[in-house]
Coordinates of C-alpha atoms in Angstrom, one line a residue:
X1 CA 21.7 9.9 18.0
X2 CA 17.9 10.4 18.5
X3 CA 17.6 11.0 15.0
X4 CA 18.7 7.4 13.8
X5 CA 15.8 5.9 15.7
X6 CA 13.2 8.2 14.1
X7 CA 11.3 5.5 12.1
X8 CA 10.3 3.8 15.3
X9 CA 9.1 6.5 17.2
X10 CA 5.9 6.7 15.5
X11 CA 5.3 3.1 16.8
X12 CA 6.9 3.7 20.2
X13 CA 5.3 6.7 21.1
X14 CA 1.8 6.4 21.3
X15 CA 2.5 2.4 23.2
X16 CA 4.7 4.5 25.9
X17 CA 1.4 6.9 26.1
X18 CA -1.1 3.6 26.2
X19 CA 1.3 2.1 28.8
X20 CA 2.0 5.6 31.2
X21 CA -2.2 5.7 31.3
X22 CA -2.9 2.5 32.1
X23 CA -0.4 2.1 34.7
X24 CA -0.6 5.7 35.8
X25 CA -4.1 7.7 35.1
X26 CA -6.0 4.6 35.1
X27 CA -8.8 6.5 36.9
X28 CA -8.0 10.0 36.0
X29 CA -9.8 11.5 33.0
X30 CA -7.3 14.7 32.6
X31 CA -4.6 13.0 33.3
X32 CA -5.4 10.8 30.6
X33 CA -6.2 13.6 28.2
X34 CA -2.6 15.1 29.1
X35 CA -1.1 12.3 28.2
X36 CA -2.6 12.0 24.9
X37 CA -2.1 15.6 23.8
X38 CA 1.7 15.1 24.8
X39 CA 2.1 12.0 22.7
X40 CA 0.5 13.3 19.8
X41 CA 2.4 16.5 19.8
X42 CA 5.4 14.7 19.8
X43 CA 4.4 12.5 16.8
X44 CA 3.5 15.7 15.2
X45 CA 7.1 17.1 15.5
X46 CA 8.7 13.2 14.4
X47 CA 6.0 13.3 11.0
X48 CA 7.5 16.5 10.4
X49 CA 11.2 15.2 11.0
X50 CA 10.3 12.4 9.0
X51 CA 9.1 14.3 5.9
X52 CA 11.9 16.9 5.5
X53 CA 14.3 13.9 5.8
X54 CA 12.6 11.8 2.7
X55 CA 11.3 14.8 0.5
X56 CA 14.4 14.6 -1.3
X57 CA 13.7 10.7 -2.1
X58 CA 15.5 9.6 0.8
X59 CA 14.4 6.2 2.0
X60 CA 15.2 5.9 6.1
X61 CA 15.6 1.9 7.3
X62 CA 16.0 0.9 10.9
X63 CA 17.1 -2.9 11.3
X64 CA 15.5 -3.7 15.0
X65 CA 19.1 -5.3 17.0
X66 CA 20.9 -4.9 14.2
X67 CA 20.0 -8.1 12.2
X68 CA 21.2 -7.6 8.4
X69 CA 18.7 -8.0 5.8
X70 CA 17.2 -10.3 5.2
X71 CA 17.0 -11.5 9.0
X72 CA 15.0 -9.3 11.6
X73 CA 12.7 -6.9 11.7
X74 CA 13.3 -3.7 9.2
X75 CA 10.9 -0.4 9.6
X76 CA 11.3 2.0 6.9
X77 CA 9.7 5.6 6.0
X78 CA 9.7 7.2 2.6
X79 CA 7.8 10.0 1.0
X80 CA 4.6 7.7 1.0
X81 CA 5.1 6.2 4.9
X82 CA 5.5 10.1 6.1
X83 CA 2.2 11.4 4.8
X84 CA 0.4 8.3 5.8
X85 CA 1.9 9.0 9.4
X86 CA 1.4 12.6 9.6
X87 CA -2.3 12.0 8.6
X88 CA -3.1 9.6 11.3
X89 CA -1.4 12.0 13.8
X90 CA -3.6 15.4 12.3
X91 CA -6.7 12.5 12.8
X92 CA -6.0 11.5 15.8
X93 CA -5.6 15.1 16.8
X94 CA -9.2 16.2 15.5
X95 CA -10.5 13.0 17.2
X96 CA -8.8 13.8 20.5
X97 CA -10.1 17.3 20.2
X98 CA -13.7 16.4 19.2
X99 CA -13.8 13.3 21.7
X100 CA -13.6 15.9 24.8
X101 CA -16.5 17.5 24.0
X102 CA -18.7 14.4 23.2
X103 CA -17.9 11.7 25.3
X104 CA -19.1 11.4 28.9
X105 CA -16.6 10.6 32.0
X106 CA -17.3 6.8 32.1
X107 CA -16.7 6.3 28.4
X108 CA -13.7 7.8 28.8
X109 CA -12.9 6.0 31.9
X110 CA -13.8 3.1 29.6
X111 CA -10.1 2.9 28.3
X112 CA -10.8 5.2 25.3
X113 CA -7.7 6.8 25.0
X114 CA -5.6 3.6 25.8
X115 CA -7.0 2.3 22.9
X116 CA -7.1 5.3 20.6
X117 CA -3.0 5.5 21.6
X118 CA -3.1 1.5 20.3
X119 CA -4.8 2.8 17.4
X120 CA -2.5 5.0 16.6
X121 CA 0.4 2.8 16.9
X122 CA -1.4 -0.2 14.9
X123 CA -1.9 2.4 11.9
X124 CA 1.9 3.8 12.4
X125 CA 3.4 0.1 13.0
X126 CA 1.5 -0.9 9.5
X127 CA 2.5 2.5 7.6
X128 CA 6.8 1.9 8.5
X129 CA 7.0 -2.0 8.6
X130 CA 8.9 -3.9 5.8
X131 CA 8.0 -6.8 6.0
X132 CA 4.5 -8.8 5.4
X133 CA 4.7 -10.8 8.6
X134 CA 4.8 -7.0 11.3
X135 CA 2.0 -6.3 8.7
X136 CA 0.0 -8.8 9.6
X137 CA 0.9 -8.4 13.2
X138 CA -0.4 -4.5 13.2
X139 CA -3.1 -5.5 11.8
X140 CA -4.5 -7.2 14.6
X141 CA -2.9 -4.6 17.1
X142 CA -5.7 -2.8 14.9
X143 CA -8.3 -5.3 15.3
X144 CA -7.7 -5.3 18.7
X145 CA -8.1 -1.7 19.5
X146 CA -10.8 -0.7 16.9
X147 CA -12.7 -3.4 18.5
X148 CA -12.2 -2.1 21.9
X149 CA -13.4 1.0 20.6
X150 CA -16.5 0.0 18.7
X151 CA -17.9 -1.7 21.3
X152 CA -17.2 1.3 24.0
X153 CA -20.6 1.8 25.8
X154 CA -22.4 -1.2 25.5
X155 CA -25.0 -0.2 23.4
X156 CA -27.3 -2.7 21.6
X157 CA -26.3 -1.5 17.9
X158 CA -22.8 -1.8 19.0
X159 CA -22.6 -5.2 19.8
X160 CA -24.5 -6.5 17.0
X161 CA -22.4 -4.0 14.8
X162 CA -19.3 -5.6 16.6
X163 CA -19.9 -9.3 15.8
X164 CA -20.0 -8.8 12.1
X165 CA -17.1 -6.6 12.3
X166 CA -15.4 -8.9 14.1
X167 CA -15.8 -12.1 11.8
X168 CA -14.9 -10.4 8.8
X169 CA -11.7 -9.0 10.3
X170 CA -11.0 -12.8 11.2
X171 CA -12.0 -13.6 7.8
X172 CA -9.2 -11.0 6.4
X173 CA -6.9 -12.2 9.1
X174 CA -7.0 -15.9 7.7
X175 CA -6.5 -15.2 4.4
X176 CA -3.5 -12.5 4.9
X177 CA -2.0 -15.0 7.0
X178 CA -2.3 -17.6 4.5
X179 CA -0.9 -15.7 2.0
X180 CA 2.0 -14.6 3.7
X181 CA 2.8 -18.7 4.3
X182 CA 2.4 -19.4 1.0
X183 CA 5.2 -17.0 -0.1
X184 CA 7.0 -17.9 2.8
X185 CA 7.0 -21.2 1.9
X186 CA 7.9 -20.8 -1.4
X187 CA 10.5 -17.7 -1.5
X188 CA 11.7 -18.4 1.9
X189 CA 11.6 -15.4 3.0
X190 CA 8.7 -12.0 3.8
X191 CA 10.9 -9.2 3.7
X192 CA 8.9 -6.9 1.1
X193 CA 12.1 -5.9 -0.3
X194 CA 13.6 -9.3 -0.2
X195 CA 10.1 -11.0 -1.9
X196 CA 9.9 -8.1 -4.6
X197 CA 13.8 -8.9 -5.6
X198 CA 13.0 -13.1 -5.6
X199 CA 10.0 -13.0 -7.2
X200 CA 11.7 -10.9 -10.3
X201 CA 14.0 -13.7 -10.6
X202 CA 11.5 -16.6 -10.1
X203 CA 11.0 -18.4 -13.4
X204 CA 7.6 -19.8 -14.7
X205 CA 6.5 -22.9 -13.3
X206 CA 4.7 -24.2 -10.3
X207 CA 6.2 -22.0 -7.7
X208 CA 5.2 -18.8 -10.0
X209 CA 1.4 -20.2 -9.7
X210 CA 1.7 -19.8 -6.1
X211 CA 2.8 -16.6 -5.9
X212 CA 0.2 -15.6 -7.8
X213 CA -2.2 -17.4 -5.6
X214 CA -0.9 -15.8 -2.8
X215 CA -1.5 -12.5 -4.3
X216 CA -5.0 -13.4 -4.9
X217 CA -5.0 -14.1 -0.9
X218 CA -3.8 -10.6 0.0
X219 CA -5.7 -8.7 -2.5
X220 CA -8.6 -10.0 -1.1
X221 CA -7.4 -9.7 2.7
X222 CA -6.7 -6.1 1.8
X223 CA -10.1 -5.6 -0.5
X224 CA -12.0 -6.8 2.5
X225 CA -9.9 -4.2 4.6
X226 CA -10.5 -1.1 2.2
X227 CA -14.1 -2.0 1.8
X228 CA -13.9 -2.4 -1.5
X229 CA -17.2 -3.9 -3.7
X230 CA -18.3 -6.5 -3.3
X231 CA -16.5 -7.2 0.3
X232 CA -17.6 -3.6 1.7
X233 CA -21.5 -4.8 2.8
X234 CA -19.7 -5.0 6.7
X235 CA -18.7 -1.6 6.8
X236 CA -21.9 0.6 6.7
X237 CA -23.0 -1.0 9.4
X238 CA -19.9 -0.8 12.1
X239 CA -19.1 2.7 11.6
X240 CA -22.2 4.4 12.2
X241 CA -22.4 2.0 15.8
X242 CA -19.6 3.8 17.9
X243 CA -19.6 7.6 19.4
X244 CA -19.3 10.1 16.5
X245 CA -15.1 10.6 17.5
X246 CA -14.2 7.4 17.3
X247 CA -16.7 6.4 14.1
X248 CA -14.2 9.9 12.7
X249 CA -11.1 7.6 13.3
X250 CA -12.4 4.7 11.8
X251 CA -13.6 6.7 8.7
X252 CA -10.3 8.3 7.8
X253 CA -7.8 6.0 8.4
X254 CA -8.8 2.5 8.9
X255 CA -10.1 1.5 5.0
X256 CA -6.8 3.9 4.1
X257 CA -4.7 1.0 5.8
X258 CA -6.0 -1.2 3.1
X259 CA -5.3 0.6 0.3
X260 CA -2.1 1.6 1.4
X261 CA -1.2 -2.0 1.8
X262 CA -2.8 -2.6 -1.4
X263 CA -0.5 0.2 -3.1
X264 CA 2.4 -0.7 -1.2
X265 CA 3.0 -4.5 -1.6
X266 CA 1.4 -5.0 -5.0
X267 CA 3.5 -2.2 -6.6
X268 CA 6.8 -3.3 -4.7
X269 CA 6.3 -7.1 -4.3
X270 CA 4.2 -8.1 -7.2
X271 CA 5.3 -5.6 -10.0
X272 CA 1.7 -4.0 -10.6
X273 CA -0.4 -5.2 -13.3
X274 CA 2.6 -7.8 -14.1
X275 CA 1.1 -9.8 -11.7
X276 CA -3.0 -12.1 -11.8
X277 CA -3.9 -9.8 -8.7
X278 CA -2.8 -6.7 -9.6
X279 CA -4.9 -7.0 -13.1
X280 CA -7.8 -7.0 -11.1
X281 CA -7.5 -4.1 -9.1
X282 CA -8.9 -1.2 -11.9
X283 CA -12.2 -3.2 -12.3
X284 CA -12.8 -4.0 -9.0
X285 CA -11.9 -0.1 -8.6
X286 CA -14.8 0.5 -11.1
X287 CA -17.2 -1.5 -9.2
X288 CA -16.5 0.0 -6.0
X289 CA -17.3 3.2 -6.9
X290 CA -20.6 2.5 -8.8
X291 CA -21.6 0.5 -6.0
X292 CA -20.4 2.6 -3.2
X293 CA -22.3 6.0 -4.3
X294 CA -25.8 3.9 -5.6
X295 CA -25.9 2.5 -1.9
X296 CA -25.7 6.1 -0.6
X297 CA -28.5 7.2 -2.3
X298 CA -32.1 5.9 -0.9
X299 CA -29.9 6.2 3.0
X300 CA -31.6 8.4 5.6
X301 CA -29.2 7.4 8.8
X302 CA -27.0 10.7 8.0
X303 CA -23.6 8.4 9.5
X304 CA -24.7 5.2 7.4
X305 CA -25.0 7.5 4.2
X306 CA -21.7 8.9 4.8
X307 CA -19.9 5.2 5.5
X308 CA -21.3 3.7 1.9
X309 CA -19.8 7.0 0.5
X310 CA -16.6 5.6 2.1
X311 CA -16.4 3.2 0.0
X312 CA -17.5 5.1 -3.1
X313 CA -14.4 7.5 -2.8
X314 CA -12.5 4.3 -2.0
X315 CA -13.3 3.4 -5.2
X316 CA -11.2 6.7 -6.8
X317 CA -8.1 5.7 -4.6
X318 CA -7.8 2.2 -6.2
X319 CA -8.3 3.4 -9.6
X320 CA -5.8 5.6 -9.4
X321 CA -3.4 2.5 -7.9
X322 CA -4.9 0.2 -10.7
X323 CA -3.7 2.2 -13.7
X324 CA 0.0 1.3 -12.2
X325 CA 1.5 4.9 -13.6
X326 CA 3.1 7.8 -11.9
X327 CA 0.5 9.9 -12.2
X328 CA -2.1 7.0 -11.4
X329 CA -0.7 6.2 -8.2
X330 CA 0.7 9.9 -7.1
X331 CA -3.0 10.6 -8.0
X332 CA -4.0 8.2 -5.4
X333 CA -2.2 9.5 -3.1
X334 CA -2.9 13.3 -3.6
X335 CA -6.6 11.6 -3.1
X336 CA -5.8 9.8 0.3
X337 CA -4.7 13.1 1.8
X338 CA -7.9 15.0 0.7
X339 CA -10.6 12.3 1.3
X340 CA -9.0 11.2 4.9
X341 CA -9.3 14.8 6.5
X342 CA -12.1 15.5 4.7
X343 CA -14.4 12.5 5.6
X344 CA -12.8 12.0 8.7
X345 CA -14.7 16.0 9.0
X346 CA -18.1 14.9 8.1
X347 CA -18.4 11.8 10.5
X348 CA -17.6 14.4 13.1
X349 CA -19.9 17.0 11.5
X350 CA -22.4 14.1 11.5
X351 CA -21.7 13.8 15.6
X352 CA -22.6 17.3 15.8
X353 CA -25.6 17.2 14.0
X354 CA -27.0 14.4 16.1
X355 CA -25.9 16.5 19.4
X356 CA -28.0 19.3 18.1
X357 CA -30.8 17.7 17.6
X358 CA -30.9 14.1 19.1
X359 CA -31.8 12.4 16.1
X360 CA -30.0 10.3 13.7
X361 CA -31.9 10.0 11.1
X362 CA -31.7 13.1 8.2
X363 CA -35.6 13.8 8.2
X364 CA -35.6 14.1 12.0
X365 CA -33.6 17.4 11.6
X366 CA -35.0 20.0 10.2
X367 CA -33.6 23.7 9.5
X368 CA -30.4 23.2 10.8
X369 CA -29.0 26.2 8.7
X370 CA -30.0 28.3 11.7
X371 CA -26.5 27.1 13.7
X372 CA -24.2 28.8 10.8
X373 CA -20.9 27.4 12.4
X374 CA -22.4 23.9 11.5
X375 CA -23.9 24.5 8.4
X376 CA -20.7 26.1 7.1
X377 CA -18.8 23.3 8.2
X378 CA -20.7 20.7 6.0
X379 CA -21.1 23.1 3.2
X380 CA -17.3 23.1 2.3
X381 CA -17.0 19.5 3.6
X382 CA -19.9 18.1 1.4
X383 CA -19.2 20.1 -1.8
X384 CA -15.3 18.8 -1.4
X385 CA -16.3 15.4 -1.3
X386 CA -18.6 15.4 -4.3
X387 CA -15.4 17.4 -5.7
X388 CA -16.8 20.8 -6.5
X389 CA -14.1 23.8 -7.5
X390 CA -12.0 25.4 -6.2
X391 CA -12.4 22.6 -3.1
X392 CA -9.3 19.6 -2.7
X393 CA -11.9 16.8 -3.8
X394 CA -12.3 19.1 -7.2
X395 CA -8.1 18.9 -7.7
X396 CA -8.3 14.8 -6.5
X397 CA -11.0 13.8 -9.1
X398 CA -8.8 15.8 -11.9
X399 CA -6.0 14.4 -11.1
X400 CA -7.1 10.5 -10.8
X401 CA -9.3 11.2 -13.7
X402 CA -6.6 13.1 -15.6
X403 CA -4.1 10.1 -15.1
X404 CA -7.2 7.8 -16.3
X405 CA -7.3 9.6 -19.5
X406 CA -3.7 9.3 -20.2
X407 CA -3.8 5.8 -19.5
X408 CA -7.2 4.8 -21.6
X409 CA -9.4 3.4 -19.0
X410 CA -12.3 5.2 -20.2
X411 CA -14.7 2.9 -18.4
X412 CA -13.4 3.7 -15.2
X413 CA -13.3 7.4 -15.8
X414 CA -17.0 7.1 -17.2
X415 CA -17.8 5.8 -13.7
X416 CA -15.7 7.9 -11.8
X417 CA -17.7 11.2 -13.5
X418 CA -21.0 9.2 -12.4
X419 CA -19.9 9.1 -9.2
X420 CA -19.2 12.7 -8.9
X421 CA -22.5 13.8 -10.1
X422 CA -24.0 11.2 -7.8
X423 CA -22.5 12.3 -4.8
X424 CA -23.1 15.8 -5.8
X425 CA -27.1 14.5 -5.3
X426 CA -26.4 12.9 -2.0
X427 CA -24.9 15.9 -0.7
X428 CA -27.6 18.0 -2.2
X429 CA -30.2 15.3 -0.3
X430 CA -28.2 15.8 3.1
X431 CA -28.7 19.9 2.5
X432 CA -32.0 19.9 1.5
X433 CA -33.2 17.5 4.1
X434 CA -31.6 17.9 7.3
X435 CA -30.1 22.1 6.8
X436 CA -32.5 23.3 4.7
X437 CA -35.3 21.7 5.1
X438 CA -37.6 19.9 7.8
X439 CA -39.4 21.7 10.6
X440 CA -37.7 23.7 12.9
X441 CA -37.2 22.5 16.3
X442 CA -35.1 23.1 19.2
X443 CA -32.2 22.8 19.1
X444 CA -29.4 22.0 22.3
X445 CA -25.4 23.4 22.0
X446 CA -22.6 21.6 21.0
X447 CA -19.7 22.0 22.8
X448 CA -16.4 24.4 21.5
X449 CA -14.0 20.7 21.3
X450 CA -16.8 19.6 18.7
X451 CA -16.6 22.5 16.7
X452 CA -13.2 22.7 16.7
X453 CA -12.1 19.3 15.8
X454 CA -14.6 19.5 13.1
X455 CA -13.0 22.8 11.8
X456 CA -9.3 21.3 11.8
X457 CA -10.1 18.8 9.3
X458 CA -12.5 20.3 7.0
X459 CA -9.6 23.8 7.3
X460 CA -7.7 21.6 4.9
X461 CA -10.5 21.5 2.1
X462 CA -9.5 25.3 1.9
X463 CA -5.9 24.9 2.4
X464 CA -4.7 21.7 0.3
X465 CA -6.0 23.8 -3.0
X466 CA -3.4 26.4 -2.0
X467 CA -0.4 24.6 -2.2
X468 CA -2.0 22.1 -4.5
X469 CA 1.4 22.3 -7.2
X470 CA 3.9 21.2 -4.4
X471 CA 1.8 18.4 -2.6
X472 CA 1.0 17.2 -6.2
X473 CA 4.8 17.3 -6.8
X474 CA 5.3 15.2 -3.6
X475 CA 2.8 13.2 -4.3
X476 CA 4.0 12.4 -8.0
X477 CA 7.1 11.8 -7.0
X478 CA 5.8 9.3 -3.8
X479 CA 4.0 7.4 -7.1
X480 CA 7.3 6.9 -9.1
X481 CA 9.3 6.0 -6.3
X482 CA 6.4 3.2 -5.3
X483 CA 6.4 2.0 -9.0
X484 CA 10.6 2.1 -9.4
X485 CA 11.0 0.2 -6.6
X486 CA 15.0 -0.7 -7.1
X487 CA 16.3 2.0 -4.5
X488 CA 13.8 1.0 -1.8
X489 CA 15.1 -2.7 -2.4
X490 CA 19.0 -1.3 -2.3
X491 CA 18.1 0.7 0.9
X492 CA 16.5 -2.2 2.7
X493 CA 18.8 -5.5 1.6
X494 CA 22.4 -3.4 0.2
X495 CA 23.9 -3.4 -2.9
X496 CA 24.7 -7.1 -2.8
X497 CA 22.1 -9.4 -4.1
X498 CA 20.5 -11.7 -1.9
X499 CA 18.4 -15.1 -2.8
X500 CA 16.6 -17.2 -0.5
X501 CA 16.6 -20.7 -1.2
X502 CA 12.6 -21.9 -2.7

């Protein structure tokens, strides 16, 4: 019985935990903490349900009150929906973990884990919903709760960090919105199963002009989302404001949301590079990581250098996507697994850094090689970002390259390689500067949660290489069954055809 509602768990869990504190522990740190811990153990043991249930190809639908297609509200989960859920549960873990040591007892009296629980369920509600509309809708359960959290403590550099934040989000929300009426209003309908099956049928004309409008609309709503150039300028500056725990969460997960949105309706609803939009998501992949890395360079706030190289790495993700292959796309995804743990584990390595010393800023360091614990952590987390061997970011870059090769876009693999070697410097800059480097001064401790949520996410630079063959099988596979979309359409709407009327 239980296991015919597995799809909506993910979304049901962490709002039962957000609920049970508020209206139970609203004044009671541990309790709080207890809470948390339970919820995301569970969600740990539902990913892992989730995944041996679709690693066959299997795609699970649940129709909320029954309601046959195209009516209601359908959730589905297949291979690519159960590693985005079981990496926002691992994240959330780490943050959890690292959050403990860090904040202090009014911040987290502050709602913190209320609103990391409605994180949570914002990023699982957007990774199993089928249709455009609940995708909208978890977007601002998002909005909502990353807001909450960026703007936790007050300080000065929040709040103005929060008001751009804020208006670009409102910015994206317009224009997603938009774009969902406009195909509403032509295909009648915003089931993403039901859009991708009208919208193959929908002859040339008016109506085919806006659809493609439309997919203009979203690809920006979901550009400005993933940070992508030249919509990205908002993002160095947010996710540097908040503690270093909840600057981790953002880091990992919340431009991933974006390009899973941008891999998932694009290759389902608007058939890929068939469609205006999706022609221009290799070059804008291209500029983004040119543009991402070059801002990196000259940065000395050791948090701000790390968020342009958010966007840099971004940049890999949607090139993969753009080449609209197999490989391309299972290339993208092998890359969202590595670069979410693996940045998600320098923004908290960052956090611990400034603990240590009380500074920011890389050149107010100074010799920071003398805490080995730390330095070890951002040795194996910095080289796998700029994707040095044996490291996951080395097998990522192949692979995304690799798939580049095969598909001729030389001019985005000639800027992918530049962005290695670039990032490559910029770690080298953070080593040489802040570890290496500098005059020694005291330093204070860092507590044991710190080190350890750090350690759980950068662990997986070592581990992912070592069962590299089947997660890039899984992966592969997740990027066929995104770009042969014909048994996701039969899973969510039946055998029998359905048309809405235009």
């Amino acid at each position: 019985m239980m296991q015919g509602h597995l799809p909506i768990l993910p979304v049901l869990v962490p709002l039962s935990a957000a609920i049970a504190m508020l209206l139970f522990a609203r004044e009671h740190v541990r309790r709080q903490r207890a809470i948390a811990a339970v919820s995301l153990t569970l969600l740990a043991l539902i990913d892992i349900a989730l995944l041996v249930q679709v690693v066959d190809g299997r795609i699970l639908v649940y129709r909320l009150g029954n309601w046959q297609p195209p009516f209601g509200v359908a959730l589905m989960v297949d291979r690519l929906s159960s590693v985005m859920l079981t990496l926002c549960t691992l994240t959330a873990t780490a943050t959890l973990l690292f959050a403990v040591g860090e904040l202090d007892s009014a911040r987290e009296r502050a709602h913190f884990h209320p609103l990391l629980q409605l994180l949570v369920m914002g990023l699982n509600g957007a990774f199993v919903t089928g249709d455009l509309f609940n995708l909208f809708v978890f977007y601002e359960v998002l909005l909502v709760a990353s807001y909450g959290l960026l703007v936790l403590g007050n300080e000065p550099r929040q709040l103005r960090a929060s008001v751009q934040y804020l208006v670009l989000n409102l910015v994206k929300s317009v224009l997603f919105l938009a774009g969902v009426a406009t195909l509403y209003g032509v295909l009648g309908t915003v089931n993403m199963a039901h859009l991708a099956q009208n919208i193959r049928a929908l002859p040339e004309g008016s109506a085919r002009l806006l659809v493609d409008a439309a997919g203009m609309m979203l690809l920006t709503a979901f550009a400005i989302k993933a940070a992508l150039v030249p919509l990205f300028f908002w993002m160095p500056d947010s996710y540097p404001a908040p503690s270093a725990a909840v600057g981790a969460m953002f880091a990992g997960m919340m431009t991933k949301v974006g390009v899973y949105s941008l891999a998932r309706v694009f290759a389902l609803v608007f058939q890929g590079a068939d469609s205006v939009a999706g022609s221009w998501v290799l070059p804008l992949s291209t500029a983004t990581m040119l543009g991402g890395v070059l801002g990196a360079i000259p940065q000395v706030n050791f948090r701000r250098l790390l968020s342009f190289h958010i966007t840099s790495q971004v940049g890999y993700m949607v090139m993969g996507i753009g080449l609209w292959t197999p490989m391309g796309l299972g290339g993208a995804i092998f890359y969202i697994v590595h670069h979410i743990l693996v940045k998600a584990g320098l923004f908290l390595i960052a956090g611990i850094t400034e603990r240590l010393t009380g500074e920011r800023n890389l050149s107010g360091m100074g010799k920071l090689v003398r805490e080995p614990v730390t330095t070890g952590l951002f040795l194996v987390a910095g080289w796998s970002l700029a994707g040095v061997p044996p490291l996951s970011g080395f097998i990522a870059k192949l692979l995304v390259i690799k798939a580049g090769l095969d598909a001729h876009a030389f001019a985005a693999v000639a800027a992918a390689l530049v962005t290695g070697l670039l990032t490559l410097f910029s770690m080298t800059k953070v080593w040489m500067t802040a570890f290496w480097g500098g005059d020694a001064k005291p330093l204070q401790r860092a507590p044991a949660p710190m080190l350890a949520g750090a350690a759980l996410l950068v662990s997986f630079s070592v581990l992912l290489p070592l069962v590299a063959e089947p997660l890039w099988q899984f992966c592969h596979a997740a990027g066929h069954q995104l770009l042969h979309p014909n048994a996701y359409i039969r899973a969510v709407l039946g055998e029998r055809p359905l048309f809405a009327s235009n």
